[in-house]
mmCIF file of C-alpha atoms in Angstrom:
data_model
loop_
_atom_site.group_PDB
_atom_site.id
_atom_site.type_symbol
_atom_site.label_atom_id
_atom_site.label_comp_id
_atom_site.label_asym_id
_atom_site.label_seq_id
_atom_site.Cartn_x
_atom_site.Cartn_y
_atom_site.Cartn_z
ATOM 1 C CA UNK Q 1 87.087 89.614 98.114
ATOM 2 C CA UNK Q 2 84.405 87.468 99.221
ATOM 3 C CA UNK Q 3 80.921 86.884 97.886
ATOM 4 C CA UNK Q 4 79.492 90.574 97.179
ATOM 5 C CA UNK Q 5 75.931 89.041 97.642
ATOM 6 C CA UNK Q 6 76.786 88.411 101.253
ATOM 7 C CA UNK Q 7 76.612 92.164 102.066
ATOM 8 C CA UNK Q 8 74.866 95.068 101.300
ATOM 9 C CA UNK Q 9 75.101 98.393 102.604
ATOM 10 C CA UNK Q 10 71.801 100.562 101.963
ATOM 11 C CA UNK Q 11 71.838 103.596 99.791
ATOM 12 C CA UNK Q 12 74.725 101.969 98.708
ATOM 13 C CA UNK Q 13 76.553 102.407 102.247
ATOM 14 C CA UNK Q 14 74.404 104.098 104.940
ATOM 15 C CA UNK Q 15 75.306 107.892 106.142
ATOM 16 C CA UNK Q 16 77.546 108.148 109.014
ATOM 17 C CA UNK Q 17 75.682 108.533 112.630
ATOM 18 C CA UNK Q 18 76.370 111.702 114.235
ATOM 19 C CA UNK Q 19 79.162 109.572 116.085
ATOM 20 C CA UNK Q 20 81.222 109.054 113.366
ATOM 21 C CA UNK Q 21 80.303 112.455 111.488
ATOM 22 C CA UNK Q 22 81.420 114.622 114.800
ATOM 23 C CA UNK Q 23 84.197 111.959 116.008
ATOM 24 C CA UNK Q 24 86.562 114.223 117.669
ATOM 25 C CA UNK Q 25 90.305 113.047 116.654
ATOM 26 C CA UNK Q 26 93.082 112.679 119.512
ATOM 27 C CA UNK Q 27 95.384 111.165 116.778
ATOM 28 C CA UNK Q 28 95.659 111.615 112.948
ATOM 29 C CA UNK Q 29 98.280 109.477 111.339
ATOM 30 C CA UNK Q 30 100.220 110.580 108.888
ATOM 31 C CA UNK Q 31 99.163 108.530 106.563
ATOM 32 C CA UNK Q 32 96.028 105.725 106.299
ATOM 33 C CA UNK Q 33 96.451 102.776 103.923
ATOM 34 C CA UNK Q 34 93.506 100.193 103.590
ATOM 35 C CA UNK Q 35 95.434 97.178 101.430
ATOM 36 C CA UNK Q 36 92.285 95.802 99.863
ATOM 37 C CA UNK Q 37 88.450 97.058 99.246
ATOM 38 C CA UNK Q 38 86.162 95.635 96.942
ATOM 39 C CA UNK Q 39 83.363 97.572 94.449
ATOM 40 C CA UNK Q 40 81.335 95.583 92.178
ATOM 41 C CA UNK Q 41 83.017 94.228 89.568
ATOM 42 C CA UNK Q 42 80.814 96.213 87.212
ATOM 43 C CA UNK Q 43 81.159 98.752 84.817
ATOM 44 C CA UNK Q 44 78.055 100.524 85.737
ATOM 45 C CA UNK Q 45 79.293 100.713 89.432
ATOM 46 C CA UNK Q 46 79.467 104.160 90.433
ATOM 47 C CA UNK Q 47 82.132 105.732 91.898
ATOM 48 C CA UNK Q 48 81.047 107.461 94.556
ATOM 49 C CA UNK Q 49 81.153 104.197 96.402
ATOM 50 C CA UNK Q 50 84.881 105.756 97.070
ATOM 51 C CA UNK Q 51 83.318 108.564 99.145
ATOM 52 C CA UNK Q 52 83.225 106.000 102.125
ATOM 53 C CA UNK Q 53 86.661 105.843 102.229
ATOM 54 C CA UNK Q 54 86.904 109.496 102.130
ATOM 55 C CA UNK Q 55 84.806 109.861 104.993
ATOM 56 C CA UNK Q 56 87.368 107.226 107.109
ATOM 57 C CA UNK Q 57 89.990 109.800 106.355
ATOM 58 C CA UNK Q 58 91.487 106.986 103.903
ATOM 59 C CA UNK Q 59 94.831 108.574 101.772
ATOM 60 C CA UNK Q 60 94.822 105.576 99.616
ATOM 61 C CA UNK Q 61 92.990 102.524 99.089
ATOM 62 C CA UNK Q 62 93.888 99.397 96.960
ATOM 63 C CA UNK Q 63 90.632 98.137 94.907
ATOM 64 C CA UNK Q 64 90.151 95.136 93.512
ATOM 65 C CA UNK Q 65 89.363 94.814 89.631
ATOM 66 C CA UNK Q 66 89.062 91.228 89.134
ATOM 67 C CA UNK Q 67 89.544 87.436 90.111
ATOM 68 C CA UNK Q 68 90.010 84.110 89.023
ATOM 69 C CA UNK Q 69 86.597 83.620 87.996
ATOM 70 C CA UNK Q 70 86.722 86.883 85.543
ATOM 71 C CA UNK Q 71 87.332 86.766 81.838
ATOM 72 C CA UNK Q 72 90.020 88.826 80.589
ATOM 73 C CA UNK Q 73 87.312 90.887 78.809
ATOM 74 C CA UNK Q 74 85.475 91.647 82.406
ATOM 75 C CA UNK Q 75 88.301 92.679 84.020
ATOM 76 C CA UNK Q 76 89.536 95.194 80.940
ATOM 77 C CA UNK Q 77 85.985 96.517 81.296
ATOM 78 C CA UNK Q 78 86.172 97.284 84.712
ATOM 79 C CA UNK Q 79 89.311 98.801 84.288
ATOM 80 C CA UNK Q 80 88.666 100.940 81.836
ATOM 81 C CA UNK Q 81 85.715 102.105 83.855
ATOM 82 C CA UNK Q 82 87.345 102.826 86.860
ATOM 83 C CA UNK Q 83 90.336 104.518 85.448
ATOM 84 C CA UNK Q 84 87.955 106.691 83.840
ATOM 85 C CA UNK Q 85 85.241 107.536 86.147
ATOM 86 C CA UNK Q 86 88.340 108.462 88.941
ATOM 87 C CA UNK Q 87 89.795 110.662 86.029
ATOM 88 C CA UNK Q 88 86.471 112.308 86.346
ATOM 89 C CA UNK Q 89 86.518 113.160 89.364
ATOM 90 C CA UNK Q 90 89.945 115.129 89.867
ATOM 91 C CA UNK Q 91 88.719 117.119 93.023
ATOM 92 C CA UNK Q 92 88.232 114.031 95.000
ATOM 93 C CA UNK Q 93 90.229 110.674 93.785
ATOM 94 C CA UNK Q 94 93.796 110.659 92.324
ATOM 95 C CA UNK Q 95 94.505 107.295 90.209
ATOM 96 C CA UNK Q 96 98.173 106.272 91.607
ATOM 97 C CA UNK Q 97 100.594 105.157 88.743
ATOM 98 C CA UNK Q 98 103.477 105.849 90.979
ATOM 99 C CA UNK Q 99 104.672 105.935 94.663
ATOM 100 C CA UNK Q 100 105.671 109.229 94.353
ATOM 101 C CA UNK Q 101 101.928 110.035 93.669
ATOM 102 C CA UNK Q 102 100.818 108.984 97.025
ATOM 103 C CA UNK Q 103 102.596 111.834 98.503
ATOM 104 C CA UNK Q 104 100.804 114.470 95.785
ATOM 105 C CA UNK Q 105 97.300 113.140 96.480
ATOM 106 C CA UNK Q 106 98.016 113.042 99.982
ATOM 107 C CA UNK Q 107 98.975 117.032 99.713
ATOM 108 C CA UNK Q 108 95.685 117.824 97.362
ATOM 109 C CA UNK Q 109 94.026 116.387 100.134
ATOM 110 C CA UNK Q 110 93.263 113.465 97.486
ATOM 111 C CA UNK Q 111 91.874 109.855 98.430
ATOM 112 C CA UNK Q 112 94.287 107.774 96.155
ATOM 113 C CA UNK Q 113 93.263 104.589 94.398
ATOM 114 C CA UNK Q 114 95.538 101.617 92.875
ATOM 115 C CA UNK Q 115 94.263 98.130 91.913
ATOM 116 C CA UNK Q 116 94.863 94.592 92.848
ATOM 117 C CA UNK Q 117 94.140 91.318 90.866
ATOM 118 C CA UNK Q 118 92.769 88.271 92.775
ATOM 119 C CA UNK Q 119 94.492 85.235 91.394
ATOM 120 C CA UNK Q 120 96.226 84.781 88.056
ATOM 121 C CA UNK Q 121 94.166 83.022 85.823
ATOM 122 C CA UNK Q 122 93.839 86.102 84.034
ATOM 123 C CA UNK Q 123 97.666 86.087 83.361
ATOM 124 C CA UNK Q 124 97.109 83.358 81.023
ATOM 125 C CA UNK Q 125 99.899 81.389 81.697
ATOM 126 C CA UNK Q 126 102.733 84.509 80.527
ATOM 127 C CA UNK Q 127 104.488 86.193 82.401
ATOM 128 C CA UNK Q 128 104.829 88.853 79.781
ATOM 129 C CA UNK Q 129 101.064 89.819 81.227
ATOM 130 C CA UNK Q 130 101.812 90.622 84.485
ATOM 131 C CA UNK Q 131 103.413 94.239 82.978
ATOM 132 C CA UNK Q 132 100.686 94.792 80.867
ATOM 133 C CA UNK Q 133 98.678 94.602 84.162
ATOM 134 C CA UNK Q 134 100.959 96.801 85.895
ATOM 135 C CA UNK Q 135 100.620 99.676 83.220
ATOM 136 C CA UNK Q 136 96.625 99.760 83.872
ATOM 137 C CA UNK Q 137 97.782 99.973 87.540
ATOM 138 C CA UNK Q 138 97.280 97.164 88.939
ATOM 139 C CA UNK Q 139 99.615 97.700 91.962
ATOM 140 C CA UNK Q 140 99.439 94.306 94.203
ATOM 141 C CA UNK Q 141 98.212 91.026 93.156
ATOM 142 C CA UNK Q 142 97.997 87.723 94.743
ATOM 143 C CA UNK Q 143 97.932 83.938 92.882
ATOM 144 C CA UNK Q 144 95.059 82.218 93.740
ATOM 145 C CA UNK Q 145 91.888 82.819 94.805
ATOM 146 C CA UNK Q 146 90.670 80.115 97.016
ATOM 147 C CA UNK Q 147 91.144 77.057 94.610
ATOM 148 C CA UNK Q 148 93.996 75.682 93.011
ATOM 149 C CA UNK Q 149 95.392 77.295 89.357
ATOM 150 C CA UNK Q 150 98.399 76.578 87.335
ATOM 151 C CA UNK Q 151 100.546 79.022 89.391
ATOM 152 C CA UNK Q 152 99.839 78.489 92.998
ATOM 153 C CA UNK Q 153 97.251 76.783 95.193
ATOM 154 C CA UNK Q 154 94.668 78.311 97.106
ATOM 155 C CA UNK Q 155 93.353 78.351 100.481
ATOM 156 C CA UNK Q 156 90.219 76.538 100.259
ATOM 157 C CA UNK Q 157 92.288 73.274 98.242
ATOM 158 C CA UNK Q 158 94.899 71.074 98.143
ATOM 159 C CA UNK Q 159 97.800 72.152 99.542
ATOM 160 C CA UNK Q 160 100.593 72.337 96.432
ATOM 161 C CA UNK Q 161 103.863 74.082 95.963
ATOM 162 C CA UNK Q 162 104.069 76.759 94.183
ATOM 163 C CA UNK Q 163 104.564 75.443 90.273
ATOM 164 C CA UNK Q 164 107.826 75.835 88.053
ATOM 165 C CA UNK Q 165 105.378 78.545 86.671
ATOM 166 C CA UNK Q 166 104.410 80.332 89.554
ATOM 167 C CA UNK Q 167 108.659 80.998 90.524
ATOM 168 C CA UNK Q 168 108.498 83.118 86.923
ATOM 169 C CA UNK Q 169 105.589 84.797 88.397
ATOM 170 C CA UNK Q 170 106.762 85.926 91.109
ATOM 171 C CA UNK Q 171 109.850 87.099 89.484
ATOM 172 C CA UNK Q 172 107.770 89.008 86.996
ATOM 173 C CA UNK Q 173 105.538 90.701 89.856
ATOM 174 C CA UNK Q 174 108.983 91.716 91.454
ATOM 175 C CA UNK Q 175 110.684 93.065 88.250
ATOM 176 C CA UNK Q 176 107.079 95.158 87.059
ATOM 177 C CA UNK Q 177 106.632 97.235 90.040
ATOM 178 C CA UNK Q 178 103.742 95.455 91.734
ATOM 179 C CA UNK Q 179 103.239 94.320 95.287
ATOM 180 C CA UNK Q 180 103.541 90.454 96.042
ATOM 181 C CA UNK Q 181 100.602 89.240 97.764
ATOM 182 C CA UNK Q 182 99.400 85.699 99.444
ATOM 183 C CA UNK Q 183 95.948 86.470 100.812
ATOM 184 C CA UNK Q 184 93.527 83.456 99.753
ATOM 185 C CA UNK Q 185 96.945 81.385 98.672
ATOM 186 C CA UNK Q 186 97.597 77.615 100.006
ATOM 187 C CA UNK Q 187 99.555 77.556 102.968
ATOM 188 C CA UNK Q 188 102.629 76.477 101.025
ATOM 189 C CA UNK Q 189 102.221 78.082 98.167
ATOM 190 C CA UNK Q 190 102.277 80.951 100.051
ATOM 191 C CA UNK Q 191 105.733 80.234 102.205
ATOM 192 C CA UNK Q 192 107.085 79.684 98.513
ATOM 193 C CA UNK Q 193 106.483 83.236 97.286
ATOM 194 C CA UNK Q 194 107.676 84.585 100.271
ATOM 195 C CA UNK Q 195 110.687 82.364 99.911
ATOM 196 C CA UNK Q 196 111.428 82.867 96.114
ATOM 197 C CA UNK Q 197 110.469 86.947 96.323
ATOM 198 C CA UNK Q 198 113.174 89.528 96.244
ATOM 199 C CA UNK Q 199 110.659 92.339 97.257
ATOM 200 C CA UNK Q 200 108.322 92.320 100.779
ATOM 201 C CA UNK Q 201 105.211 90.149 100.481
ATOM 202 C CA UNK Q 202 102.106 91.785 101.697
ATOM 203 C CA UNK Q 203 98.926 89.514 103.290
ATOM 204 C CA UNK Q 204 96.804 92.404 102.392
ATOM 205 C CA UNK Q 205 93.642 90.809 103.874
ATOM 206 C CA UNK Q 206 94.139 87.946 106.057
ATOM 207 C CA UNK Q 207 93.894 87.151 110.059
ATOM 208 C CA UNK Q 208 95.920 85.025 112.659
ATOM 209 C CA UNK Q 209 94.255 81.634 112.569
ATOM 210 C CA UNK Q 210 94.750 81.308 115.983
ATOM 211 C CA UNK Q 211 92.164 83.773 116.638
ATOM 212 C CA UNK Q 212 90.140 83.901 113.354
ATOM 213 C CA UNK Q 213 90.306 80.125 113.028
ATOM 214 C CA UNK Q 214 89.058 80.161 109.611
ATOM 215 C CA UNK Q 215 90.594 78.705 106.687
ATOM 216 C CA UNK Q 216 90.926 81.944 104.970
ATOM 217 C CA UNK Q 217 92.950 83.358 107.846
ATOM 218 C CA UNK Q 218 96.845 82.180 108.062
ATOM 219 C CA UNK Q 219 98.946 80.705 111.163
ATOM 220 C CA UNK Q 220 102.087 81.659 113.019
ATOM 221 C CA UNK Q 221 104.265 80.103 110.489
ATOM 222 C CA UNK Q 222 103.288 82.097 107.427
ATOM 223 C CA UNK Q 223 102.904 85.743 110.364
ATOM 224 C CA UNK Q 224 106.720 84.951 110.766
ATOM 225 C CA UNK Q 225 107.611 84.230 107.304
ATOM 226 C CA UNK Q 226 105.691 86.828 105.716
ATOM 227 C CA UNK Q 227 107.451 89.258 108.586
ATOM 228 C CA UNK Q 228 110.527 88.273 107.751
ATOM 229 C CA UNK Q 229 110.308 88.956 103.595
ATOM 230 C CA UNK Q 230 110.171 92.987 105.314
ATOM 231 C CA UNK Q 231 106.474 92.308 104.606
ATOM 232 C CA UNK Q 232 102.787 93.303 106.675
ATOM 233 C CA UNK Q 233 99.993 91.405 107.388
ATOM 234 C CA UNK Q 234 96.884 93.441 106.462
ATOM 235 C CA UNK Q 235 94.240 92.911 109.275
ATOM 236 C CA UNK Q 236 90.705 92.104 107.768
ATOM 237 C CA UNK Q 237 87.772 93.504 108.876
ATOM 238 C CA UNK Q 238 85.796 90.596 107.371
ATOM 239 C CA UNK Q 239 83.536 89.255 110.456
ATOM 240 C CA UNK Q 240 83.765 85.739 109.385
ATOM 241 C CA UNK Q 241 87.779 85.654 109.529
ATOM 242 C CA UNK Q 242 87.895 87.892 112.539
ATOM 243 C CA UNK Q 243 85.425 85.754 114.468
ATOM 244 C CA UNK Q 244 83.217 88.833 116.000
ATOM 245 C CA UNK Q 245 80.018 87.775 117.685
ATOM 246 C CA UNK Q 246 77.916 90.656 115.488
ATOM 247 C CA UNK Q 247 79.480 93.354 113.007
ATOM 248 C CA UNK Q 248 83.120 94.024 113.831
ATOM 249 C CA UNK Q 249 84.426 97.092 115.908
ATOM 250 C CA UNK Q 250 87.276 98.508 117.427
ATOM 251 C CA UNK Q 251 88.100 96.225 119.814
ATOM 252 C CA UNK Q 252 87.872 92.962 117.333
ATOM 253 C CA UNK Q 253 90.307 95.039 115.034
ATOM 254 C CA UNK Q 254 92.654 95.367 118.204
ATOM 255 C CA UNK Q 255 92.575 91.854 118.600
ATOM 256 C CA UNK Q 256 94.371 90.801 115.404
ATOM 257 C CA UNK Q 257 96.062 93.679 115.502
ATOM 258 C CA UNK Q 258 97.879 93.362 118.918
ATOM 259 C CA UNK Q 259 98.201 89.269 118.170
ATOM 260 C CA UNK Q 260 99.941 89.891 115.029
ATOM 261 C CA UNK Q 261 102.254 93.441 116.749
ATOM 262 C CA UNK Q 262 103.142 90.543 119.249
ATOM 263 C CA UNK Q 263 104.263 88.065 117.597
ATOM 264 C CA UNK Q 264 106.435 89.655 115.085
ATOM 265 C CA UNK Q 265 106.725 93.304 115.646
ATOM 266 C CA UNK Q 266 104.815 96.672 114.968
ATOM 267 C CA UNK Q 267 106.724 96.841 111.165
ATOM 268 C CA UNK Q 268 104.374 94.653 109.986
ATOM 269 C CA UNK Q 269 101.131 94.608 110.655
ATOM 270 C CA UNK Q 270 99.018 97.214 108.728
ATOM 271 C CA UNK Q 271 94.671 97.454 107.790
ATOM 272 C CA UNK Q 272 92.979 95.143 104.992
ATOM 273 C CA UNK Q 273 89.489 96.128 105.554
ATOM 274 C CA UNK Q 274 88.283 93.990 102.572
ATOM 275 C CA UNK Q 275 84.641 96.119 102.395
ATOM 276 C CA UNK Q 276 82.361 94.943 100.036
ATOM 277 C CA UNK Q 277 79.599 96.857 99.330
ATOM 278 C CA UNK Q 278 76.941 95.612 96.936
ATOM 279 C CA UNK Q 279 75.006 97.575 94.547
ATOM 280 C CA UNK Q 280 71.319 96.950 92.914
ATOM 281 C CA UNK Q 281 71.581 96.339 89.014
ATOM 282 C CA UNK Q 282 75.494 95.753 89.100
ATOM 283 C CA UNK Q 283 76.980 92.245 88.582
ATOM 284 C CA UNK Q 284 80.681 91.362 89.515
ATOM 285 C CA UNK Q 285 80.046 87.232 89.085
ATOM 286 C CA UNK Q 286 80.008 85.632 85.431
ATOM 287 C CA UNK Q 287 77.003 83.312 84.265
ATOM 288 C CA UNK Q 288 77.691 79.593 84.883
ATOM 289 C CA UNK Q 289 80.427 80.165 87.591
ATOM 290 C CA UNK Q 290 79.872 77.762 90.497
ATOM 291 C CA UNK Q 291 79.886 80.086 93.797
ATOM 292 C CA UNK Q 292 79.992 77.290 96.102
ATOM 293 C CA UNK Q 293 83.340 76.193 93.835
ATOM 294 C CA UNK Q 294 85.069 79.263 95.368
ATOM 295 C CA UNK Q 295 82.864 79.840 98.572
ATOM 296 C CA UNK Q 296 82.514 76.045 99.806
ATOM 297 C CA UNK Q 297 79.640 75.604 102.303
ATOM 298 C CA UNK Q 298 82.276 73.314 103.468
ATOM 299 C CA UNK Q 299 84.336 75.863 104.536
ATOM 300 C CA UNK Q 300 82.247 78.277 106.275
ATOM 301 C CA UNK Q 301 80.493 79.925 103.393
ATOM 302 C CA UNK Q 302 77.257 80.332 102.630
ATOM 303 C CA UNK Q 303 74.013 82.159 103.937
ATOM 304 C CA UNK Q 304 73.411 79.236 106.795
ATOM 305 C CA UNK Q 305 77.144 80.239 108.008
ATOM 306 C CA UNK Q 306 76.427 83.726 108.930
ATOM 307 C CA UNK Q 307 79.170 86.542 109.924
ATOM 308 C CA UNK Q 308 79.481 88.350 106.437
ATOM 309 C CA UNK Q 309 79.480 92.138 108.097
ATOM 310 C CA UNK Q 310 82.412 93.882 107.674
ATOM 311 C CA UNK Q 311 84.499 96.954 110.007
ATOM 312 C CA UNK Q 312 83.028 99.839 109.134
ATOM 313 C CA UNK Q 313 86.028 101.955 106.987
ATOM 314 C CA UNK Q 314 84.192 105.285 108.563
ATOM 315 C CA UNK Q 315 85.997 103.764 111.826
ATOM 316 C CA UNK Q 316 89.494 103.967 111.159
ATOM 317 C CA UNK Q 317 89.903 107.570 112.476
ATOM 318 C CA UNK Q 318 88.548 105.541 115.758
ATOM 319 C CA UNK Q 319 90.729 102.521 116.011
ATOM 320 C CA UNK Q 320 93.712 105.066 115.409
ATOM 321 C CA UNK Q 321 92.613 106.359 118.622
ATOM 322 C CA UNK Q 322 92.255 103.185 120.557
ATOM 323 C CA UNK Q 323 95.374 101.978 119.786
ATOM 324 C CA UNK Q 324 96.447 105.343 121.448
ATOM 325 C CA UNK Q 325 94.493 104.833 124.171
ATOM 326 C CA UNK Q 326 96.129 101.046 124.997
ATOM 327 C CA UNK Q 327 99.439 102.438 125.084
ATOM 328 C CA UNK Q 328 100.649 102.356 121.387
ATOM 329 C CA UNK Q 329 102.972 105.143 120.475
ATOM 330 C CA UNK Q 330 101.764 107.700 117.777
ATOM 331 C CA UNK Q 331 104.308 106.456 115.711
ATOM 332 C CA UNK Q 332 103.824 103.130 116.090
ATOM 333 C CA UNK Q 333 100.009 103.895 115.089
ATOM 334 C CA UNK Q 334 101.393 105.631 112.493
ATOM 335 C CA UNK Q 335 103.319 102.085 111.612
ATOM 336 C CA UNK Q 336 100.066 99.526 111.704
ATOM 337 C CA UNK Q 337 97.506 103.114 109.896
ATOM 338 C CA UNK Q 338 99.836 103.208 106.855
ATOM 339 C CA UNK Q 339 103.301 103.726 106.749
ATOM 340 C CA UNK Q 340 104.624 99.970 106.853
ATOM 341 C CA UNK Q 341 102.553 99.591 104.006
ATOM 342 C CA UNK Q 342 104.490 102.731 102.351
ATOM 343 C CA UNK Q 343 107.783 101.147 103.171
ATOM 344 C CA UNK Q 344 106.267 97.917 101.034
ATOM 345 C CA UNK Q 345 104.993 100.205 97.961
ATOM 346 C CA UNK Q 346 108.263 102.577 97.982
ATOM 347 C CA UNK Q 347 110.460 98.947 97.627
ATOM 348 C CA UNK Q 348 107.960 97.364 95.464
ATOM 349 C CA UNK Q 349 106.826 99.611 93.096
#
C-alpha cells in the first residue's frame, strides 16, 4: 500500500465508460488473481468498494488489513469489519479461509477475498501470532513496510539481513498456511526469506527496477531468486513504480509483464494491482505517525513527486486480451491472470 491520500477515485471509484462496460472479450482466463488491493483501513469503509473488482471480472483479490504503522487494536477492528460486512453480502463476496474455497466462489460466480498484513510489527515479536493472524485470514504477509523492524529491513532503509528473529518468522508463515511475501522488504532481507523459505515467495506488488527504477521496485537478482523459490512476481499497477508518463494502461502493464516473462519464465509473473481508493470520512493512518517516515520525499514520495494513479482493475479483462494479441498463448495468459498465483496458494496455504 502506499499513501491512500495520494489517490482518490470519485464516487468512491468512477462508473465504467461505455468502453469498459461493453468490452467485448476474445479471452477469459480461467481464473483472475489480483495479489494485493488496498481499502481504507477503516471500519466505516464500505464494502462495496469490492464491486470494482467485480466489474474487472476479478475471482479473488488479496486486501490489505493493516501495516506497520497500525496498532494491534486498528487492525482487529478492521478485521472484524471486513469479515463481517463480506459475510453480509453472500450473493456477491465469499471470505476465503481455504484454497479449496477459491474454486466454490469461483463456481457461485463469487469475487473471493483473503487478507494480507504489511510488515510485522503487529506480530509483536512472537511467532505464536502469526497463526492467530492466519485464523482471521490473513492469507499472505510480508515483513517490513518500507523501514527497518526487528524482523527484516525495508526498502526505503538500511539494507540488513534478515534477524535471528525474522528466520522463526518465516518458518512460522510457512508452517500456518500463509503466503511468504517481500514486497516493500530490503533487498537482502528479502533474498534471505526467499533463501530460508520452504514454501514459494510471492512479490505480490513490486516492478523490475530496471524499468520502474524506483526504490520500491526490485532488480534482476531478487526476479531470479524469487523465481527460483517456485514463486511470482506480482506486477503493480502503481504509476510511480511502473514509470507511466500519465495513469497506467495496457501497454505499461505489458511492459513489466513481458520484462519479468523474459527473464525468468511465464510461471512466475502474475498481477499486483495495488489500487487504493480513498474514501471521504474514513481514516486508515494513526494520529502522530510521521508519513514522510514511511513515504520519504527522499525517495520519490510526496505530492511535488507526482505519478500516484493507479491501472484501472476494470482493465484486466483488457490486458488479458493484449497479451493475446502479442502472441501469448491462452494458457500462458491464463499463467501471468491467475493460475501461477493458484499454484503459490494451493502449496502455501
Amino acid at each position: 500500500m502506499t499513501s491512500a491520500t495520494t489517490l482518490s477515485f470519485a464516487t468512491p471509484f468512477a462508473p465504467a465508460d461505455s468502453k469498459l462496460a461493453n468490452y467485448e472479450r476474445r479471452h477469459i482466463p480461467s481464473f483472475t488473481w489480483d495479489a494485493h488491493a488496498c481499502l481504507p483501513l477503516d471500519e466505516k469503509t464500505p464494502i462495496d468498494l469490492l464491486d470494482t473488482y467485480v466489474a474487472g471480472h476479478i475471482d479473488y483479490v488479496c486486501v490489505n488489513v493493516g501495516m506497520d504503522m497500525n496498532s494491534i487494536a486498528h487492525i482487529l477492528r478492521v478485521i472484524a469489519a471486513f469479515r463481517a460486512k463480506i459475510a453480509a453480502h453472500p450473493d456477491k463476496y465469499m471470505q476465503i479461509e481455504k484454497f479449496e474455497d477459491l474454486a466454490i466462489a469461483k463456481s457461485k460466480g463469487l469475487l473471493g477475498v483473503g487478507f494480507d498484513l504489511e510488515g510485522s510489527v503487529m506480530l509483536q515479536d512472537m511467532p505464536e501470532m502469526v497463526p492467530v493472524f492466519a485464523k482471521l485470514g490473513v492469507k499472505q504477509i510480508h515483513f517490513a513496510y518500507n523501514r527497518n523492524n526487528s524482523v527484516s529491513g525495508g526498502c526505503h532503509d538500511v539494507d540488513i539481513p534478515l534477524t535471528d528473529l525474522g528466520i522463526e518468522m518465516v518458518k512460522a508463515v510457512n508452517s500456518s498456511g500463509m503466503i511468504m511475501d517481500c514486497s516493500h522488504t530490503g533487498r537482502q532481507s528479502s533474498l534471505d526469506i526467499m533463501r530460508v523459505s520452504s514454501k514459494p515467495v510471492v512479490f505480490s506488488h513490486a516492478n523490475p527496477r530496471e524499468l520502474g527504477g524506483h526504490e520500491r521496485c526490485i532488480d534482476d537478482e531478487q526476479i531470479k531468486a524469487c523465481a527460483d523459490t517456485g514463486g511470482v512476481i506480482g506486477i503493480c499497477g502503481f504509476q510511480r513504480f511502473i514509470k507511466s508518463k500519465n495513469a497506467p494502461e495496457v501497454p505499461d502493464m505489458i511492459r513489466h509483464i513481458k520484462y519479468a516473462v523474459d527473464l525468468v519464465g511465464v510461471d512466475h509473473v502474475g498481477i499486483g494491482l495495488d489500487t487504493m481508493p480513498s474514501v471521504a470520512g474514513t481514516n486508515d493512518f494513526p494520529d502522530g505517525v510521521d508519513k514522510d517516515f514511511y513515504w520519504p520525499a527522499a525517495s520519490g514520495y510526496g505530492p511535488a513527486a507526482g505519478g500516484a494513479a493507479v491501472f484501472d482493475p476494470r482493465k484486466l479483462p483488457a490486458l488479458a486480451d493484449a497479451l493475446i494479441s502479442i502472441g501469448y498463448s491462452p494458457d500462458d495468459v491464463d499463467k501471468i491472470m491467475g493460475q501461477n498465483f493458484m499454484r503459490v496458494a494451493k502449496a502455501s496455504w
